[in-house]
Amino acid sequence: MHLISIILIGLASNIDNLGIGVSFGTRSTKIPIVSNLFIAILAMAAAYLAITMGHLISGFMSQKHADLIGGSVIILLGLWSILPKQRTRVATSPLRETSDSERSITWQETISLGFALSLNCIATGFVAGVSGASPIMTAISVGTFSLITVAIGLRIGHEIARTWLGKYSTLIGGMILIVIGLMEIFL
């Protein structure tokens, strides 16, 4: 699998994290760096496990077939995520605001948010594994983009929430998945 695909998988797996960061940023709720790091570690673990499972299955087929199946599933995931009637979207905030003056999320909220966002990495990671992605490199990409997208969303949440990017983050993530799938099939 190409390095560009690994980077795009990391980005696509975490586009919802940008929306989450924006959501919290618009409400002046902080996600401390330790909480953001914990969320990224959960995403990396989910991606690594899913990619490893995908590798095990890919041992039973040729690379050409694996790329075709993996690329097709990535395209279907992208299409599924952008079709409004078929999508069940992770809530932009299943969490409550804390009562302290900084309005930071609690550890309990961090754990639930981390698990919810990790679910995005499982399907994409599994397909990446079938397509031959490096588990370590892809997991690092997923974790890095998790940290980056939450931090960016928090910093510019009040501005980005009113732009097209904040409103269409699911569409953008779906389109990125479709492009990755096409690259896996044809490149």
PDB file of C-alpha atoms in Angstrom, residues 31-176:
ATOM      1  CA  ILE A  31     -10.056  18.648  25.686  1.00  0.00           C
ATOM      2  CA  PRO A  32      -6.753  18.614  27.589  1.00  0.00           C
ATOM      3  CA  ILE A  33      -3.677  17.232  25.803  1.00  0.00           C
ATOM      4  CA  VAL A  34      -3.682  14.150  28.052  1.00  0.00           C
ATOM      5  CA  SER A  35      -7.284  13.405  27.047  1.00  0.00           C
ATOM      6  CA  ASN A  36      -6.480  14.033  23.377  1.00  0.00           C
ATOM      7  CA  LEU A  37      -3.490  11.682  23.642  1.00  0.00           C
ATOM      8  CA  PHE A  38      -5.659   8.991  25.238  1.00  0.00           C
ATOM      9  CA  ILE A  39      -8.185   9.296  22.386  1.00  0.00           C
ATOM     10  CA  ALA A  40      -5.347   8.982  19.842  1.00  0.00           C
ATOM     11  CA  ILE A  41      -3.950   5.875  21.582  1.00  0.00           C
ATOM     12  CA  LEU A  42      -7.361   4.193  21.472  1.00  0.00           C
ATOM     13  CA  ALA A  43      -7.655   5.029  17.763  1.00  0.00           C
ATOM     14  CA  MET A  44      -4.176   3.613  17.101  1.00  0.00           C
ATOM     15  CA  ALA A  45      -4.965   0.395  18.988  1.00  0.00           C
ATOM     16  CA  ALA A  46      -8.254  -0.078  17.124  1.00  0.00           C
ATOM     17  CA  ALA A  47      -6.586   0.563  13.762  1.00  0.00           C
ATOM     18  CA  TYR A  48      -3.662  -1.769  14.533  1.00  0.00           C
ATOM     19  CA  LEU A  49      -5.917  -4.641  15.599  1.00  0.00           C
ATOM     20  CA  ALA A  50      -8.200  -4.191  12.589  1.00  0.00           C
ATOM     21  CA  ILE A  51      -5.266  -4.023  10.158  1.00  0.00           C
ATOM     22  CA  THR A  52      -3.733  -7.154  11.669  1.00  0.00           C
ATOM     23  CA  MET A  53      -7.013  -9.027  11.214  1.00  0.00           C
ATOM     24  CA  GLY A  54      -7.158  -7.792   7.622  1.00  0.00           C
ATOM     25  CA  HIS A  55      -3.616  -9.104   7.026  1.00  0.00           C
ATOM     26  CA  LEU A  56      -4.577 -12.547   8.313  1.00  0.00           C
ATOM     27  CA  ILE A  57      -7.444 -12.762   5.847  1.00  0.00           C
ATOM     28  CA  SER A  58      -5.353 -11.424   2.975  1.00  0.00           C
ATOM     29  CA  GLY A  59      -2.984 -14.426   3.318  1.00  0.00           C
ATOM     30  CA  PHE A  60      -5.613 -16.513   1.586  1.00  0.00           C
ATOM     31  CA  MET A  61      -5.779 -14.458  -1.633  1.00  0.00           C
ATOM     32  CA  SER A  62      -3.577 -12.790  -4.237  1.00  0.00           C
ATOM     33  CA  GLN A  63      -2.536  -9.162  -3.827  1.00  0.00           C
ATOM     34  CA  LYS A  64      -4.553  -8.180  -6.917  1.00  0.00           C
ATOM     35  CA  HIS A  65      -7.717  -9.691  -5.465  1.00  0.00           C
ATOM     36  CA  ALA A  66      -7.008  -8.209  -2.054  1.00  0.00           C
ATOM     37  CA  ASP A  67      -6.577  -4.739  -3.587  1.00  0.00           C
ATOM     38  CA  LEU A  68      -9.804  -5.135  -5.564  1.00  0.00           C
ATOM     39  CA  ILE A  69     -11.786  -6.314  -2.535  1.00  0.00           C
ATOM     40  CA  GLY A  70     -10.173  -3.808  -0.170  1.00  0.00           C
ATOM     41  CA  GLY A  71     -10.594  -0.893  -2.584  1.00  0.00           C
ATOM     42  CA  SER A  72     -14.205  -1.833  -3.264  1.00  0.00           C
ATOM     43  CA  VAL A  73     -15.030  -2.013   0.443  1.00  0.00           C
ATOM     44  CA  ILE A  74     -13.343   1.350   1.075  1.00  0.00           C
ATOM     45  CA  ILE A  75     -15.427   2.864  -1.727  1.00  0.00           C
ATOM     46  CA  LEU A  76     -18.584   1.347  -0.225  1.00  0.00           C
ATOM     47  CA  LEU A  77     -17.663   2.732   3.206  1.00  0.00           C
ATOM     48  CA  GLY A  78     -17.179   6.155   1.634  1.00  0.00           C
ATOM     49  CA  LEU A  79     -20.519   5.952  -0.161  1.00  0.00           C
ATOM     50  CA  TRP A  80     -22.251   4.685   2.977  1.00  0.00           C
ATOM     51  CA  SER A  81     -20.902   7.579   5.019  1.00  0.00           C
ATOM     52  CA  ILE A  82     -22.144  10.234   2.589  1.00  0.00           C
ATOM     53  CA  LEU A  83     -25.624   8.806   2.002  1.00  0.00           C
ATOM     54  CA  PRO A  84     -27.784  10.575   4.621  1.00  0.00           C
ATOM     55  CA  LYS A  85     -30.511   7.931   4.934  1.00  0.00           C
ATOM     56  CA  GLN A  86     -28.006   5.099   5.386  1.00  0.00           C
ATOM     57  CA  ARG A  87     -25.674   6.803   7.841  1.00  0.00           C
ATOM     58  CA  THR A  88     -25.787   6.563  11.614  1.00  0.00           C
ATOM     59  CA  ARG A  89     -23.509   9.346  12.629  1.00  0.00           C
ATOM     60  CA  VAL A  90     -21.499   9.505  15.824  1.00  0.00           C
ATOM     61  CA  ALA A  91     -23.068  12.294  17.821  1.00  0.00           C
ATOM     62  CA  THR A  92     -21.060  15.477  17.757  1.00  0.00           C
ATOM     63  CA  SER A  93     -21.082  15.350  21.519  1.00  0.00           C
ATOM     64  CA  PRO A  94     -22.515  12.493  23.518  1.00  0.00           C
ATOM     65  CA  LEU A  95     -20.890  14.142  26.493  1.00  0.00           C
ATOM     66  CA  ARG A  96     -21.961  16.670  29.084  1.00  0.00           C
ATOM     67  CA  GLU A  97     -20.117  19.852  29.892  1.00  0.00           C
ATOM     68  CA  THR A  98     -18.300  19.894  33.194  1.00  0.00           C
ATOM     69  CA  SER A  99     -19.139  22.471  35.788  1.00  0.00           C
ATOM     70  CA  ASP A 100     -15.625  23.797  36.382  1.00  0.00           C
ATOM     71  CA  SER A 101     -14.636  27.233  35.105  1.00  0.00           C
ATOM     72  CA  GLU A 102     -12.394  25.812  32.358  1.00  0.00           C
ATOM     73  CA  ARG A 103     -15.171  23.525  31.112  1.00  0.00           C
ATOM     74  CA  SER A 104     -12.818  20.616  30.415  1.00  0.00           C
ATOM     75  CA  ILE A 105     -14.107  17.142  29.690  1.00  0.00           C
ATOM     76  CA  THR A 106     -13.777  14.555  32.463  1.00  0.00           C
ATOM     77  CA  TRP A 107     -11.911  11.241  32.219  1.00  0.00           C
ATOM     78  CA  GLN A 108     -15.191   9.397  32.006  1.00  0.00           C
ATOM     79  CA  GLU A 109     -16.141  11.563  29.038  1.00  0.00           C
ATOM     80  CA  THR A 110     -12.680  11.128  27.514  1.00  0.00           C
ATOM     81  CA  ILE A 111     -12.994   7.337  27.647  1.00  0.00           C
ATOM     82  CA  SER A 112     -16.450   7.295  26.067  1.00  0.00           C
ATOM     83  CA  LEU A 113     -15.389   9.757  23.375  1.00  0.00           C
ATOM     84  CA  GLY A 114     -12.223   7.752  22.696  1.00  0.00           C
ATOM     85  CA  PHE A 115     -14.153   4.521  22.214  1.00  0.00           C
ATOM     86  CA  ALA A 116     -16.774   6.208  20.023  1.00  0.00           C
ATOM     87  CA  LEU A 117     -14.138   7.749  17.760  1.00  0.00           C
ATOM     88  CA  SER A 118     -12.136   4.495  17.647  1.00  0.00           C
ATOM     89  CA  LEU A 119     -15.070   2.781  15.956  1.00  0.00           C
ATOM     90  CA  ASN A 120     -14.354   4.903  12.877  1.00  0.00           C
ATOM     91  CA  CYS A 121     -10.924   3.279  12.623  1.00  0.00           C
ATOM     92  CA  ILE A 122     -12.012  -0.352  12.750  1.00  0.00           C
ATOM     93  CA  ALA A 123     -13.658  -0.770   9.350  1.00  0.00           C
ATOM     94  CA  THR A 124     -11.115   1.356   7.525  1.00  0.00           C
ATOM     95  CA  GLY A 125      -8.247  -0.387   9.319  1.00  0.00           C
ATOM     96  CA  PHE A 126      -9.567  -3.844   8.472  1.00  0.00           C
ATOM     97  CA  VAL A 127      -9.837  -2.977   4.789  1.00  0.00           C
ATOM     98  CA  ALA A 128      -6.380  -1.386   4.867  1.00  0.00           C
ATOM     99  CA  GLY A 129      -5.047  -4.639   6.296  1.00  0.00           C
ATOM    100  CA  VAL A 130      -6.630  -6.693   3.525  1.00  0.00           C
ATOM    101  CA  SER A 131      -5.033  -4.314   1.032  1.00  0.00           C
ATOM    102  CA  GLY A 132      -1.593  -4.853   2.568  1.00  0.00           C
ATOM    103  CA  ALA A 133      -1.136  -1.714   4.665  1.00  0.00           C
ATOM    104  CA  SER A 134       1.582  -1.710   7.286  1.00  0.00           C
ATOM    105  CA  PRO A 135      -0.158  -2.060  10.677  1.00  0.00           C
ATOM    106  CA  ILE A 136       2.405   0.083  12.462  1.00  0.00           C
ATOM    107  CA  MET A 137       2.635   2.847   9.845  1.00  0.00           C
ATOM    108  CA  THR A 138      -1.129   3.055   9.416  1.00  0.00           C
ATOM    109  CA  ALA A 139      -1.736   3.032  13.183  1.00  0.00           C
ATOM    110  CA  ILE A 140       0.815   5.843  13.589  1.00  0.00           C
ATOM    111  CA  SER A 141      -0.928   7.778  10.816  1.00  0.00           C
ATOM    112  CA  VAL A 142      -4.322   7.261  12.492  1.00  0.00           C
ATOM    113  CA  GLY A 143      -2.980   8.343  15.904  1.00  0.00           C
ATOM    114  CA  THR A 144      -1.166  11.369  14.531  1.00  0.00           C
ATOM    115  CA  PHE A 145      -4.194  12.601  12.635  1.00  0.00           C
ATOM    116  CA  SER A 146      -6.376  11.985  15.683  1.00  0.00           C
ATOM    117  CA  LEU A 147      -4.201  14.328  17.739  1.00  0.00           C
ATOM    118  CA  ILE A 148      -4.017  16.905  14.974  1.00  0.00           C
ATOM    119  CA  THR A 149      -7.690  16.979  14.020  1.00  0.00           C
ATOM    120  CA  VAL A 150      -8.977  17.287  17.591  1.00  0.00           C
ATOM    121  CA  ALA A 151      -6.459  20.055  18.342  1.00  0.00           C
ATOM    122  CA  ILE A 152      -7.234  21.974  15.149  1.00  0.00           C
ATOM    123  CA  GLY A 153     -10.967  21.640  15.738  1.00  0.00           C
ATOM    124  CA  LEU A 154     -10.629  22.994  19.266  1.00  0.00           C
ATOM    125  CA  ARG A 155      -8.454  25.920  18.258  1.00  0.00           C
ATOM    126  CA  ILE A 156     -10.587  27.196  15.449  1.00  0.00           C
ATOM    127  CA  GLY A 157     -13.947  25.685  16.388  1.00  0.00           C
ATOM    128  CA  HIS A 158     -15.821  28.944  16.679  1.00  0.00           C
ATOM    129  CA  GLU A 159     -14.672  29.971  13.187  1.00  0.00           C
ATOM    130  CA  ILE A 160     -14.837  26.660  11.324  1.00  0.00           C
ATOM    131  CA  ALA A 161     -18.297  25.696  12.629  1.00  0.00           C
ATOM    132  CA  ARG A 162     -19.834  28.337  10.395  1.00  0.00           C
ATOM    133  CA  THR A 163     -17.954  27.346   7.239  1.00  0.00           C
ATOM    134  CA  TRP A 164     -18.539  24.629   4.694  1.00  0.00           C
ATOM    135  CA  LEU A 165     -15.866  22.390   6.258  1.00  0.00           C
ATOM    136  CA  GLY A 166     -17.633  22.171   9.607  1.00  0.00           C
ATOM    137  CA  LYS A 167     -20.951  21.487   7.957  1.00  0.00           C
ATOM    138  CA  TYR A 168     -19.654  18.874   5.526  1.00  0.00           C
ATOM    139  CA  SER A 169     -16.986  16.964   7.466  1.00  0.00           C
ATOM    140  CA  THR A 170     -18.811  13.651   6.947  1.00  0.00           C
ATOM    141  CA  LEU A 171     -19.057  14.277   3.193  1.00  0.00           C
ATOM    142  CA  ILE A 172     -15.364  15.144   3.001  1.00  0.00           C
ATOM    143  CA  GLY A 173     -14.415  12.004   4.941  1.00  0.00           C
ATOM    144  CA  GLY A 174     -16.571   9.876   2.637  1.00  0.00           C
ATOM    145  CA  MET A 175     -15.057  11.404  -0.477  1.00  0.00           C
ATOM    146  CA  ILE A 176     -11.548  10.773   0.851  1.00  0.00           C
TER     147      ILE A 176
END
